[in-house]
Amino acid sequence: MHCSPPLIIAHGGASGLFPDQTAGAYIYAASTSLQNTALSCDVQLTKDGYGICRTGINLGDSTTINATYPQLATELIVNGELIQGFFSVNLTASFVLNNISAVQSNAARTIAFDGMFPVTQPTDMIKFSLNTSLFWINVEYPSFFYQHGLNMTSYIHELISNMPIDFVSSPEVGFLKTLKSSVPKTTNLVLKVGETDKVDPSTNITYGSLLSNLSDIATYASGILVHKEYIWPVDNATLYLEAESTIIREAHKVQLAVYGYGFVNDPMIPIYNYSFDPIREYLQFVPASGSHIDGFLSDFPTTASEAIACFRGATPAVRLAGTKPFIISHNGDSGNYPGCTKLAYDGAVRGGASYIDCPVQMTSDGIAICRESPDLLIGTDVSTHSDFLKRLSLIRQFQAEKGIFSINMTWAEIQTLKATMFSPEEDFNVIRNPAYNNQEGVLQLTDFLNYAKNTSVGILIDIQNGYFLETEVDKNVVGAVLASLNASGLASSDRVMIQSEDSAILSLFRQVTNYTLIYRVVDTDVLVTKTEVSDVKALANFVTLPRALVQVASNGFLVNKTDIVDLFHAQNVSVFVSFLRNEFVALPYDYDSDPTLELDTLLKVYNVDGVITDFPATASYYLSNTCSNMKTQAIGGQQYGIQTVVPGALVTQLALNIQPPPPSQARLNVSNGERNLSLTLNAPSTSPGPNTAPTASPPSPQSEASRSLKLNITLISIIIASIIFHHFK
């Protein structure tokens, strides 16, 4: 039983994107999933005995009836519970099919398709299946319908005479027993199992008790449909998986198949083992050897199909520095660990990153450190130190809000801090794993370089706010970076890339080093033409573009493909895109809440040369998938490839009333009025004290004219000597 690939059951079709059990959901599922995917219908009976497909007994949760016919609300007892709402038993089929439409029943999902599709009937699945699908009927409330004079058993018999039914599931033992001797052998009966302490209304026995006697279940069913946590329990305190249960092995012993439900790409409560990557979750249930699940009931059947066809057995390949496409970490493996810590860098290297990064910030005493932001409120426990709260200030060149900035703290003070997890989607209540908070301190750039040089990966040094630091705060950031590279033995290493959003910083590096340079575009709302690309080309052969500038979205949907990557490629400038995140709330709806589809689109449709990501292992796994050539024979001879997302296709094909944002009128200003910086032999200026914050006022003409980059004579001598030595050795 467990040797066959698991079945994909499309829960109401592609209900993660479209309102469930509609033409859109079924057609999308049938066209983007594995060939033998089963389409499912949660059947309910109308007042006149016809079947409709809707999830949940209250039609107010999944149709427009609440808005259009509020006077039809009533109260009924369902399995002993009084429920107020709208019920199919009070409505005729004609009314339901002609007067109300389906809406998305999950509040976290898009409502763009609400009211677009009518309610369907079970037989409609045939015309939506593209002649490739199996059919699964779930009967959630048979006793309720019996109580209202509607015989669900007779209805199923009639339905089987009109269409092939491969599976019938129900949480009621009594209902399944009435079907056992009267349905064809080709129709598999499946007991849907509720929570262990919940009672089956047909027997008054808890599901926990029913599961204790699997042999008895095997007398009236061929399988069980259980919540995924029956198989892999979760510690609710830590949100980590506990040890696997024995339910699959025990069920297989009595020839019961085990199907799992609860598989979604957009859980509001994550399981941290999966790194917000739904493909990892599916693979958890299909190990390379031993017993595995027999089927997934999924709201996102496309992702389930990808996992089984393309990723089962795939292992990340080692990515060498300089190999395209580049996988560049963002603050290390910051999706799983506090950013810019050894834990995060270990995770990035282990996960297959080809480059690891250090975003450089400066201390008040001129030490270069690796921090995801100049504001230490992000990613450290500085807010728990009452003495440091006095350093709260506003530096508009950094951000619009007050913060506690590294340039106002000494290295000795920063050494007392611990790194914490930063959750960029916290506003949506999506929280990253806090398990590693307060375990590691802040790293100096030199510490990072000494770590990185002993790995096989490349090194990206991201100099943030460098021009401001050099010219308005008298922080010798370039000098500190060069000194750290020299001290680490990487003074002319071809493993190092330097990134900055400041043209003056890159120009200076270009004068004194041979490092690969990357210009970073920060603004997501700028116009880029051939002229601006030429300006970038004069500085660097690589550019990092913000994700929102490459793939433009409106109301959560991708609009027409941009040509910005093509413009840079036309002038031989390689393009990185940043920052990629796995959390479903960070993804346009077109991607089915699946970060793998975004990677596939960026690399194959937009043809970017690399990605900068909080989750490098997800990118590495993508590049190792067995569908990388778009086709595979992985599943019983079926051809399957990762489904290409065409930007703007959903908006156009379904005529959604979504307009692209107006084009920007502001051109990308590469130089941004920056003066060229030069190396001088002047000693660095005194650093501002710990309580001194630079102002946001513009510099005076006199100070602007006199500013230059300051390196002390000893440092200059060391760096020049090192460059000469490495060049001529």
XYZ file of C-alpha atoms in Angstrom:
729
model
C 0.000 0.000 0.000
C 2.701 2.478 0.971
C 4.834 1.820 -2.134
C 2.546 3.886 -4.385
C 2.945 7.672 -4.602
C 0.485 9.456 -2.339
C -2.786 10.646 -3.831
C -3.355 14.393 -4.165
C -6.904 15.379 -3.192
C -7.819 18.904 -4.239
C -9.915 20.153 -1.333
C -12.737 21.894 -3.153
C -10.332 22.316 -6.067
C -7.671 24.984 -5.677
C -9.500 26.489 -2.713
C -6.406 28.280 -1.447
C -6.800 30.769 -4.290
C -10.406 30.603 -5.497
C -13.649 30.211 -3.564
C -13.827 26.480 -2.927
C -15.820 24.084 -5.068
C -16.303 26.472 -7.961
C -15.489 26.287 -11.649
C -12.375 28.400 -11.105
C -11.106 26.252 -8.248
C -11.742 22.947 -10.018
C -10.343 23.942 -13.421
C -7.227 25.482 -11.877
C -6.619 22.366 -9.773
C -7.162 19.978 -12.677
C -4.867 21.939 -15.000
C -1.964 22.531 -12.597
C -1.887 19.335 -10.519
C -0.755 15.783 -11.141
C -2.928 13.891 -13.579
C -4.602 11.551 -11.087
C -5.467 14.291 -8.615
C -8.885 13.780 -7.027
C -11.356 16.676 -7.043
C -13.409 16.830 -3.857
C -16.906 18.055 -3.084
C -18.421 18.566 0.371
C -21.939 17.617 -0.554
C -25.010 19.124 1.081
C -28.667 18.543 0.220
C -31.188 21.247 -0.594
C -34.775 21.326 0.592
C -35.857 19.460 -2.565
C -33.164 16.794 -2.324
C -30.541 18.019 -4.783
C -26.838 18.003 -3.995
C -24.653 21.102 -3.892
C -20.956 21.455 -3.137
C -20.242 23.800 -0.222
C -17.883 23.689 2.734
C -19.414 24.216 6.171
C -23.028 23.760 7.127
C -23.638 27.541 7.254
C -23.896 28.862 3.702
C -23.385 32.368 5.070
C -19.688 31.573 5.468
C -19.097 30.593 1.846
C -21.707 32.338 -0.319
C -23.180 35.776 -0.953
C -26.465 34.865 0.775
C -25.563 36.784 3.914
C -25.283 40.020 1.949
C -28.135 39.475 -0.509
C -30.778 37.646 1.523
C -30.097 38.399 5.205
C -33.782 37.785 6.029
C -33.313 34.058 5.329
C -31.094 33.547 8.383
C -32.411 31.066 10.918
C -31.305 28.820 13.784
C -30.951 25.052 13.605
C -29.395 22.378 15.792
C -26.478 20.662 14.067
C -24.992 17.650 15.846
C -26.329 18.956 19.167
C -25.117 22.547 18.680
C -27.412 25.508 18.009
C -26.107 27.381 14.957
C -27.408 30.604 13.468
C -26.994 30.958 9.733
C -28.247 29.928 6.318
C -28.893 26.256 5.626
C -29.343 24.318 2.401
C -32.223 22.331 3.953
C -34.298 25.524 3.948
C -33.562 26.425 0.317
C -34.423 24.909 -3.048
C -31.718 23.943 -5.507
C -33.075 26.449 -8.022
C -32.713 29.272 -5.514
C -29.163 28.315 -4.530
C -27.927 27.773 -8.076
C -29.499 30.886 -9.583
C -29.472 33.514 -6.846
C -26.315 33.200 -4.769
C -22.625 32.866 -5.600
C -19.576 31.490 -3.875
C -17.161 33.548 -1.782
C -13.847 32.792 -0.127
C -14.479 31.277 3.293
C -10.932 31.850 4.613
C -10.440 35.418 5.831
C -6.686 35.295 5.145
C -7.213 34.748 1.410
C -8.098 37.047 -1.449
C -11.687 38.141 -1.944
C -11.029 39.191 -5.555
C -13.030 36.236 -6.880
C -15.977 36.586 -4.508
C -19.298 36.489 -6.343
C -17.644 35.510 -9.619
C -18.645 31.841 -9.615
C -22.021 30.191 -8.960
C -22.494 27.322 -6.542
C -21.775 23.956 -8.171
C -23.241 20.458 -7.979
C -21.208 17.245 -7.688
C -21.743 16.273 -11.327
C -20.261 19.609 -12.423
C -16.862 18.267 -11.412
C -16.877 16.041 -14.507
C -16.835 18.952 -16.949
C -14.254 20.811 -14.856
C -11.918 17.831 -14.480
C -10.358 17.964 -17.971
C -10.970 14.191 -18.135
C -7.985 13.538 -15.894
C -9.260 13.543 -12.319
C -10.639 11.205 -9.732
C -13.654 12.240 -7.653
C -13.965 12.378 -3.881
C -17.287 13.082 -2.138
C -17.221 14.112 1.513
C -20.472 13.888 3.489
C -19.905 15.866 6.662
C -23.398 15.916 8.215
C -25.486 12.886 7.123
C -27.387 12.691 10.441
C -28.359 16.354 10.161
C -29.884 15.786 6.733
C -31.690 12.629 7.937
C -33.234 14.743 10.714
C -34.633 17.058 8.041
C -36.148 14.252 5.968
C -33.305 14.026 3.442
C -31.743 10.591 2.860
C -28.060 11.051 2.108
C -27.539 7.313 1.509
C -30.116 7.299 -1.275
C -28.603 10.441 -2.741
C -25.123 8.856 -2.901
C -26.578 5.790 -4.628
C -28.203 8.028 -7.233
C -25.028 10.087 -7.652
C -22.934 6.972 -8.291
C -25.307 6.057 -11.103
C -24.650 9.438 -12.736
C -20.884 9.831 -12.291
C -17.853 7.825 -11.174
C -17.229 8.247 -7.463
C -13.832 6.972 -6.372
C -14.033 7.942 -2.693
C -16.788 8.697 -0.203
C -15.674 10.018 3.178
C -17.689 10.880 6.259
C -17.104 11.386 9.982
C -20.151 9.196 10.732
C -19.613 5.459 11.101
C -23.309 4.688 10.768
C -23.512 6.367 7.368
C -20.487 4.473 6.027
C -21.953 1.170 7.208
C -25.175 1.839 5.261
C -23.068 2.254 2.115
C -20.705 -0.664 2.655
C -22.771 -3.353 0.968
C -24.456 -1.151 -1.627
C -21.737 0.810 -3.431
C -19.447 -0.562 -6.154
C -16.117 -2.021 -5.069
C -14.452 0.755 -7.046
C -15.840 3.292 -4.558
C -13.585 3.511 -1.516
C -15.216 4.348 1.822
C -13.122 6.479 4.174
C -13.764 7.374 7.818
C -12.976 11.024 8.475
C -11.622 11.232 12.006
C -12.301 14.251 14.212
C -10.443 15.311 17.342
C -9.833 12.483 19.805
C -12.358 13.747 22.356
C -15.076 14.585 19.813
C -18.004 12.168 19.450
C -19.247 10.530 16.272
C -22.949 11.527 16.253
C -24.003 8.200 14.748
C -22.437 6.023 17.468
C -21.803 8.370 20.426
C -18.250 7.006 20.521
C -15.248 9.327 20.616
C -12.887 9.271 17.688
C -10.063 8.407 20.046
C -11.910 5.238 20.976
C -12.687 4.455 17.351
C -9.005 4.743 16.436
C -8.072 2.287 19.186
C -9.743 -0.440 17.135
C -8.479 -0.034 13.583
C -9.443 -3.618 12.758
C -13.097 -2.716 13.319
C -12.808 0.342 11.058
C -11.409 -1.955 8.362
C -14.722 -3.879 8.318
C -16.616 -0.921 6.839
C -13.930 1.376 5.360
C -10.833 1.053 3.214
C -9.130 4.061 4.720
C -9.112 6.802 7.342
C -8.855 10.558 6.794
C -7.071 12.124 9.778
C -5.764 15.567 10.614
C -2.052 15.757 9.852
C -1.239 16.169 13.546
C -2.460 12.629 14.186
C 0.610 11.571 12.198
C 3.122 14.236 13.208
C 2.004 15.810 16.507
C 3.039 19.390 17.252
C 4.254 20.843 20.538
C 1.930 23.824 20.890
C 4.364 25.620 23.182
C 7.351 25.563 20.807
C 5.564 24.948 17.486
C 8.007 22.167 16.724
C 7.115 18.658 15.603
C 7.098 15.920 18.189
C 7.941 12.278 17.440
C 5.995 10.662 14.636
C 3.025 8.573 15.745
C 2.544 4.945 14.722
C -0.869 5.468 13.150
C 0.275 4.897 9.559
C 2.112 1.684 10.374
C -0.743 0.389 12.513
C -3.366 1.236 9.876
C -1.363 -0.382 7.100
C -1.177 -3.591 9.125
C -4.966 -3.954 8.754
C -4.957 -2.749 5.138
C -6.335 0.697 5.896
C -5.050 3.589 3.797
C -4.226 6.784 5.687
C -5.104 10.150 4.156
C -4.273 13.438 5.837
C -6.131 16.742 5.932
C -5.205 20.221 7.138
C -2.574 20.846 4.458
C -2.483 24.535 3.538
C 0.222 26.922 2.351
C -1.073 29.779 4.463
C -1.282 28.661 8.103
C -1.644 31.455 10.620
C 0.222 29.294 13.148
C 3.400 27.967 11.535
C 5.342 24.814 12.323
C 8.934 25.974 12.538
C 10.463 22.732 11.241
C 9.220 23.701 7.774
C 10.735 27.214 7.539
C 7.446 28.551 6.124
C 8.029 26.331 3.064
C 4.948 24.159 2.348
C 6.932 21.746 0.175
C 8.972 20.748 3.220
C 5.780 19.868 5.029
C 4.587 17.501 2.318
C 7.995 15.838 2.179
C 7.860 15.259 5.939
C 5.005 12.819 5.311
C 6.706 10.884 2.496
C 10.108 9.721 3.752
C 12.497 8.040 1.338
C 11.891 4.685 3.019
C 9.321 3.095 5.293
C 5.617 3.749 5.584
C 4.233 7.025 4.346
C 0.926 8.784 4.016
C -1.390 7.554 1.243
C -2.847 10.903 0.299
C -2.962 14.642 1.005
C -6.217 16.595 1.187
C -4.853 20.009 0.258
C -6.221 23.486 -0.417
C -3.161 23.957 -2.656
C -2.952 20.823 -4.836
C -0.406 22.437 -7.155
C 2.119 22.638 -4.325
C 1.355 19.090 -3.215
C 1.936 17.936 -6.796
C 5.265 19.810 -6.986
C 6.420 18.251 -3.750
C 5.689 14.692 -4.870
C 6.754 14.983 -8.510
C 9.716 17.346 -8.265
C 11.207 17.396 -4.782
C 10.851 13.933 -3.333
C 14.391 12.625 -3.029
C 15.988 15.884 -4.178
C 19.038 17.041 -2.234
C 20.533 20.545 -2.419
C 23.709 20.714 -4.476
C 26.715 22.653 -3.234
C 26.594 26.100 -4.830
C 30.017 27.488 -5.615
C 30.705 31.214 -5.472
C 30.298 32.744 -8.910
C 27.908 30.053 -10.180
C 24.662 31.388 -11.607
C 22.039 31.672 -10.419
C 23.522 33.084 -7.231
C 21.887 32.255 -3.903
C 22.811 35.071 -1.549
C 21.774 35.064 2.065
C 20.031 38.051 3.600
C 21.507 38.467 7.079
C 22.427 34.792 6.872
C 19.619 32.275 7.252
C 17.583 34.994 8.937
C 14.248 33.305 8.309
C 15.219 30.625 10.807
C 17.740 32.266 13.146
C 18.451 35.752 14.492
C 20.090 37.621 11.626
C 23.834 38.172 11.290
C 24.756 35.578 13.913
C 26.959 32.532 13.570
C 23.798 30.434 13.836
C 22.353 32.287 10.855
C 25.530 31.985 8.819
C 25.875 28.297 9.655
C 22.291 27.806 8.494
C 22.947 29.662 5.244
C 26.051 27.619 4.440
C 24.309 24.388 5.398
C 21.277 25.389 3.344
C 23.245 25.829 0.138
C 23.888 29.580 -0.122
C 26.579 30.499 -2.632
C 27.249 33.805 -0.844
C 26.731 34.911 2.734
C 26.321 38.570 3.559
C 27.280 41.103 6.182
C 25.294 44.358 6.210
C 27.847 46.766 7.655
C 26.888 49.207 10.411
C 29.262 51.362 12.439
C 29.729 51.920 16.155
C 30.452 55.300 17.685
C 34.099 54.320 18.105
C 34.523 53.278 14.462
C 34.096 49.508 14.614
C 32.370 47.836 11.661
C 29.716 45.330 12.757
C 27.237 43.055 10.978
C 23.648 44.085 11.721
C 20.495 43.939 9.644
C 19.700 47.569 10.452
C 21.461 50.631 11.873
C 18.625 50.584 14.426
C 19.483 48.093 17.155
C 15.822 47.877 18.175
C 15.621 45.572 15.160
C 17.222 42.247 15.889
C 18.730 42.804 19.343
C 17.568 42.976 22.948
C 18.658 46.603 23.340
C 15.160 47.578 24.485
C 15.595 45.439 27.605
C 18.563 47.590 28.744
C 17.085 50.572 30.563
C 20.293 52.612 30.304
C 20.317 52.346 26.516
C 16.726 53.488 26.137
C 18.047 56.996 26.773
C 19.798 56.773 23.391
C 16.483 56.799 21.521
C 16.798 59.374 18.743
C 15.652 60.258 15.255
C 18.040 60.034 12.300
C 15.969 60.584 9.199
C 18.758 59.491 6.881
C 18.271 56.027 8.392
C 14.527 55.808 8.925
C 11.381 57.797 9.637
C 10.964 56.451 13.186
C 13.054 56.910 16.277
C 15.547 54.170 17.051
C 18.584 53.249 19.070
C 21.362 53.432 16.526
C 24.709 51.665 16.498
C 26.538 54.912 15.676
C 25.464 56.217 19.084
C 26.857 53.237 20.989
C 30.397 52.046 21.563
C 31.536 48.563 20.656
C 31.943 47.790 24.362
C 28.277 48.654 24.888
C 27.079 46.713 21.857
C 28.986 43.666 23.081
C 26.538 43.463 25.974
C 23.590 42.932 23.592
C 22.120 39.657 22.389
C 20.649 38.979 18.965
C 16.921 38.345 18.641
C 14.672 37.194 15.831
C 13.213 39.869 13.582
C 9.831 39.052 12.012
C 9.260 41.332 9.002
C 5.635 40.175 8.692
C 4.813 40.702 12.364
C 2.101 43.200 11.445
C 0.216 40.229 9.967
C 0.807 38.158 13.133
C 3.239 35.903 11.284
C 6.060 35.351 13.752
C 9.397 33.701 13.054
C 10.937 31.138 15.350
C 11.938 32.723 18.682
C 13.765 29.621 19.940
C 17.251 31.061 19.366
C 16.694 34.498 20.864
C 19.387 35.819 23.206
C 21.851 33.033 22.451
C 24.452 34.946 20.479
C 25.950 38.408 20.500
C 26.731 40.901 17.751
C 29.541 40.081 15.311
C 32.214 42.449 14.130
C 32.864 42.460 10.395
C 36.255 40.909 11.131
C 34.568 38.030 12.990
C 32.292 37.459 10.007
C 35.182 37.477 7.537
C 37.261 35.070 9.624
C 34.258 32.741 9.703
C 33.462 33.076 6.001
C 36.995 32.519 4.733
C 36.947 29.032 6.271
C 33.861 28.054 4.260
C 33.507 27.347 0.547
C 31.021 30.158 -0.062
C 31.433 33.664 -1.383
C 31.268 36.833 0.697
C 29.029 39.857 0.150
C 29.756 42.994 2.161
C 26.803 45.365 2.046
C 27.810 48.900 3.012
C 24.604 50.613 4.059
C 24.282 54.396 4.360
C 27.987 54.638 3.616
C 28.006 58.107 2.070
C 26.015 59.551 4.960
C 28.319 57.925 7.475
C 31.429 59.186 5.699
C 30.314 62.743 5.032
C 27.978 63.644 7.870
C 29.024 61.473 10.797
C 32.770 61.234 10.070
C 32.672 57.449 10.239
C 35.472 55.919 8.206
C 33.333 53.015 7.001
C 35.330 52.255 3.851
C 38.533 52.291 5.820
C 37.043 49.974 8.422
C 35.905 47.531 5.721
C 39.301 47.531 3.996
C 41.093 47.073 7.303
C 38.869 44.120 8.204
C 39.428 42.497 4.811
C 43.145 42.936 5.165
C 43.197 41.573 8.715
C 41.268 38.532 7.543
C 43.621 37.789 4.646
C 40.968 38.662 2.056
C 42.473 41.929 0.806
C 42.247 40.934 -2.866
C 40.153 37.779 -2.747
C 37.931 37.075 -5.749
C 35.402 35.574 -3.319
C 34.434 39.042 -2.087
C 31.700 41.273 -3.507
C 31.056 44.814 -2.273
C 27.531 46.222 -2.415
C 26.337 49.762 -1.753
C 23.469 52.076 -2.658
C 25.946 54.975 -2.805
C 27.788 55.649 -6.057
C 30.589 57.487 -4.252
C 31.342 54.440 -2.117
C 31.494 52.120 -5.124
C 33.611 54.612 -7.081
C 36.133 54.706 -4.283
C 36.338 50.908 -4.086
C 36.751 50.814 -7.836
C 39.765 53.126 -7.546
C 41.632 51.142 -4.890
C 40.498 47.490 -5.201
C 39.523 44.860 -7.752
C 36.509 43.502 -5.884
C 33.305 42.697 -7.733
C 30.966 45.643 -7.154
C 27.177 45.677 -6.839
C 24.997 48.764 -7.018
C 21.902 48.411 -4.850
C 18.686 50.162 -5.829
C 16.710 50.963 -2.690
C 13.643 52.780 -4.007
C 10.793 50.573 -5.236
C 9.087 53.396 -7.152
C 11.561 54.753 -9.685
C 11.758 54.837 -13.462
C 14.679 52.985 -15.016
C 15.615 53.531 -18.676
C 18.704 52.758 -20.749
C 20.272 55.960 -19.447
C 20.026 54.922 -15.805
C 21.296 51.447 -16.657
C 24.348 53.064 -18.276
C 24.928 55.039 -15.090
C 24.905 51.810 -13.083
C 27.148 50.089 -15.638
C 29.745 52.810 -15.123
C 29.933 51.777 -11.470
C 29.342 48.037 -11.346
C 28.642 44.925 -13.372
C 25.970 43.786 -10.926
C 22.827 45.459 -9.652
C 20.478 44.478 -6.836
C 16.876 45.445 -7.487
C 14.102 45.424 -4.899
C 11.609 42.660 -5.530
C 8.740 45.113 -5.990
C 10.609 46.885 -8.808
C 11.087 43.642 -10.742
C 7.637 42.119 -10.308
C 4.980 44.765 -9.887
C 1.855 43.874 -7.941
C -1.415 45.678 -7.392
C -3.986 44.634 -4.804
C -1.885 41.541 -4.186
C -1.833 40.367 -7.827
C 0.980 40.498 -10.345
C 0.423 42.823 -13.264
C 2.165 42.714 -16.630
C 5.793 41.603 -16.736
C 8.315 44.416 -16.439
C 11.325 44.748 -18.747
C 13.735 46.102 -16.132
C 15.839 42.930 -15.999
C 16.078 42.889 -19.799
C 17.297 46.502 -19.788
C 20.182 45.642 -17.475
C 21.019 42.438 -19.339
C 21.192 44.368 -22.605
C 24.164 46.243 -21.134
C 25.711 43.131 -19.558
C 24.738 44.020 -16.018
C 23.751 40.981 -13.960
C 20.651 41.338 -11.790
C 19.990 40.179 -8.248
C 16.556 40.570 -6.688
C 15.912 41.207 -3.004
C 14.541 40.315 -0.548
C 12.776 36.961 -0.891
C 10.773 35.661 2.047
C 8.825 32.426 2.469
C 5.947 33.758 4.564
C 2.746 33.525 2.537
C 1.730 37.100 3.370
C 4.860 38.306 1.522
C 3.816 36.644 -1.753
C 1.470 37.865 -4.504
C -1.631 35.687 -4.743
C -0.512 34.411 -8.153
C 2.071 32.255 -6.391
C -0.454 30.170 -4.456
C 1.284 31.110 -1.194
C 4.176 28.958 -2.459
C 7.684 30.521 -2.372
C 8.914 27.937 -4.870
C 6.634 29.374 -7.556
C 8.084 32.832 -6.954
C 11.615 31.490 -7.323
C 10.634 29.676 -10.508
C 9.097 32.821 -11.988
C 11.968 35.130 -11.075
C 14.565 32.738 -12.488
C 12.715 31.493 -15.574
C 10.337 34.285 -16.560
C 12.289 37.340 -15.428
C 15.680 35.617 -15.875
C 17.312 37.198 -12.838
C 20.865 36.098 -12.145
C 20.490 35.600 -8.428
C 18.250 35.997 -5.420
C 18.919 37.506 -2.016
C 16.802 35.578 0.430
C 16.027 35.111 4.098
C 15.629 31.375 3.372
C 18.581 30.212 1.230
C 17.723 26.514 1.679
C 14.403 27.014 -0.127
C 16.234 28.492 -3.117
C 18.839 25.744 -3.011
C 16.164 23.029 -2.942
C 14.435 24.676 -5.871
C 17.615 24.530 -7.951
C 17.973 20.835 -7.083
C 14.440 19.766 -8.039
C 13.982 16.952 -10.541
C 11.612 19.078 -12.650
C 14.290 21.670 -13.364
C 14.030 20.836 -17.052
C 10.260 21.360 -16.837
C 9.354 17.697 -17.382
C 9.820 14.549 -15.344
C 8.736 10.928 -15.412
C 8.653 10.853 -11.625
C 5.055 9.779 -11.077
C 3.930 6.596 -12.787
C 5.061 7.744 -16.205
C 3.121 11.017 -15.981
C 4.726 14.144 -17.347
C 4.773 16.978 -14.848
C 6.647 20.244 -14.530
C 6.575 23.115 -12.075
C 3.767 25.374 -13.220
C 5.040 28.605 -14.733
C 3.324 31.694 -13.380
C 2.725 34.284 -16.096
C 2.671 37.760 -14.517
C -0.675 39.414 -15.120
C -2.383 36.261 -16.413
C -4.847 35.937 -13.539
C -5.819 39.590 -13.743
C -6.246 39.478 -17.521
C -7.869 36.085 -18.013
C -10.402 36.551 -15.236
C -10.981 40.225 -16.055
C -10.311 41.323 -12.495
C -10.909 44.989 -11.826
C -7.303 45.562 -10.848
C -5.228 48.297 -12.420
C -1.436 48.480 -12.338
C 0.002 51.266 -10.219
C 0.724 54.475 -12.138
C 4.233 54.549 -13.619
C 6.787 56.444 -11.603
C 7.797 59.877 -12.825
C 10.982 59.915 -10.735
C 14.006 58.515 -12.533
C 16.594 56.446 -10.723
C 19.296 58.882 -9.611
C 22.429 56.794 -9.386
C 24.811 59.546 -8.286
C 22.164 61.237 -6.108
C 24.265 64.387 -5.886
C 27.120 62.580 -4.152
C 30.615 64.070 -4.353
C 33.462 61.762 -5.195
C 35.242 60.542 -2.099
C 39.023 60.282 -2.098
C 41.666 58.617 -0.015
C 43.706 61.069 2.030
C 46.289 60.765 4.742
C 44.249 62.835 7.210
C 43.538 61.274 10.558
C 39.908 60.345 11.186
C 37.801 62.878 13.031
C 36.699 62.262 16.567
C 33.623 60.046 16.782
C 30.445 61.543 18.258
C 29.751 60.681 21.859
C 27.227 58.032 22.827
C 24.442 60.546 23.352
C 25.101 62.573 20.201
C 22.794 61.996 17.239
C 23.528 63.580 13.852
C 20.889 65.973 12.630
C 18.884 65.668 9.458
C 19.723 69.207 8.297
C 21.739 69.520 5.057
C 25.504 70.082 5.376
C 26.965 73.541 4.871
C 28.732 74.324 1.564
C 31.988 74.817 3.419
C 31.880 71.398 5.109
C 30.764 69.734 1.854
C 33.766 71.077 0.015
C 36.205 69.994 2.683
C 34.908 66.484 3.205
C 36.939 63.524 1.996
C 37.371 59.965 2.992
C 39.895 59.711 5.854
C 42.219 56.761 6.384
C 45.172 56.892 8.750
C 48.618 56.515 7.244
C 49.293 53.123 8.814
C 46.129 51.631 7.355
C 46.861 53.114 3.899
C 50.339 51.624 3.948
C 49.095 48.179 4.962
C 46.363 48.061 2.328
C 48.549 49.302 -0.546
C 51.315 46.903 0.427
C 48.843 44.038 0.563
C 47.392 44.872 -2.873
C 50.867 45.119 -4.422
C 51.919 41.841 -2.815
C 48.850 39.917 -4.015
C 49.046 41.450 -7.486
C 52.699 40.622 -8.168
C 53.194 37.409 -6.222
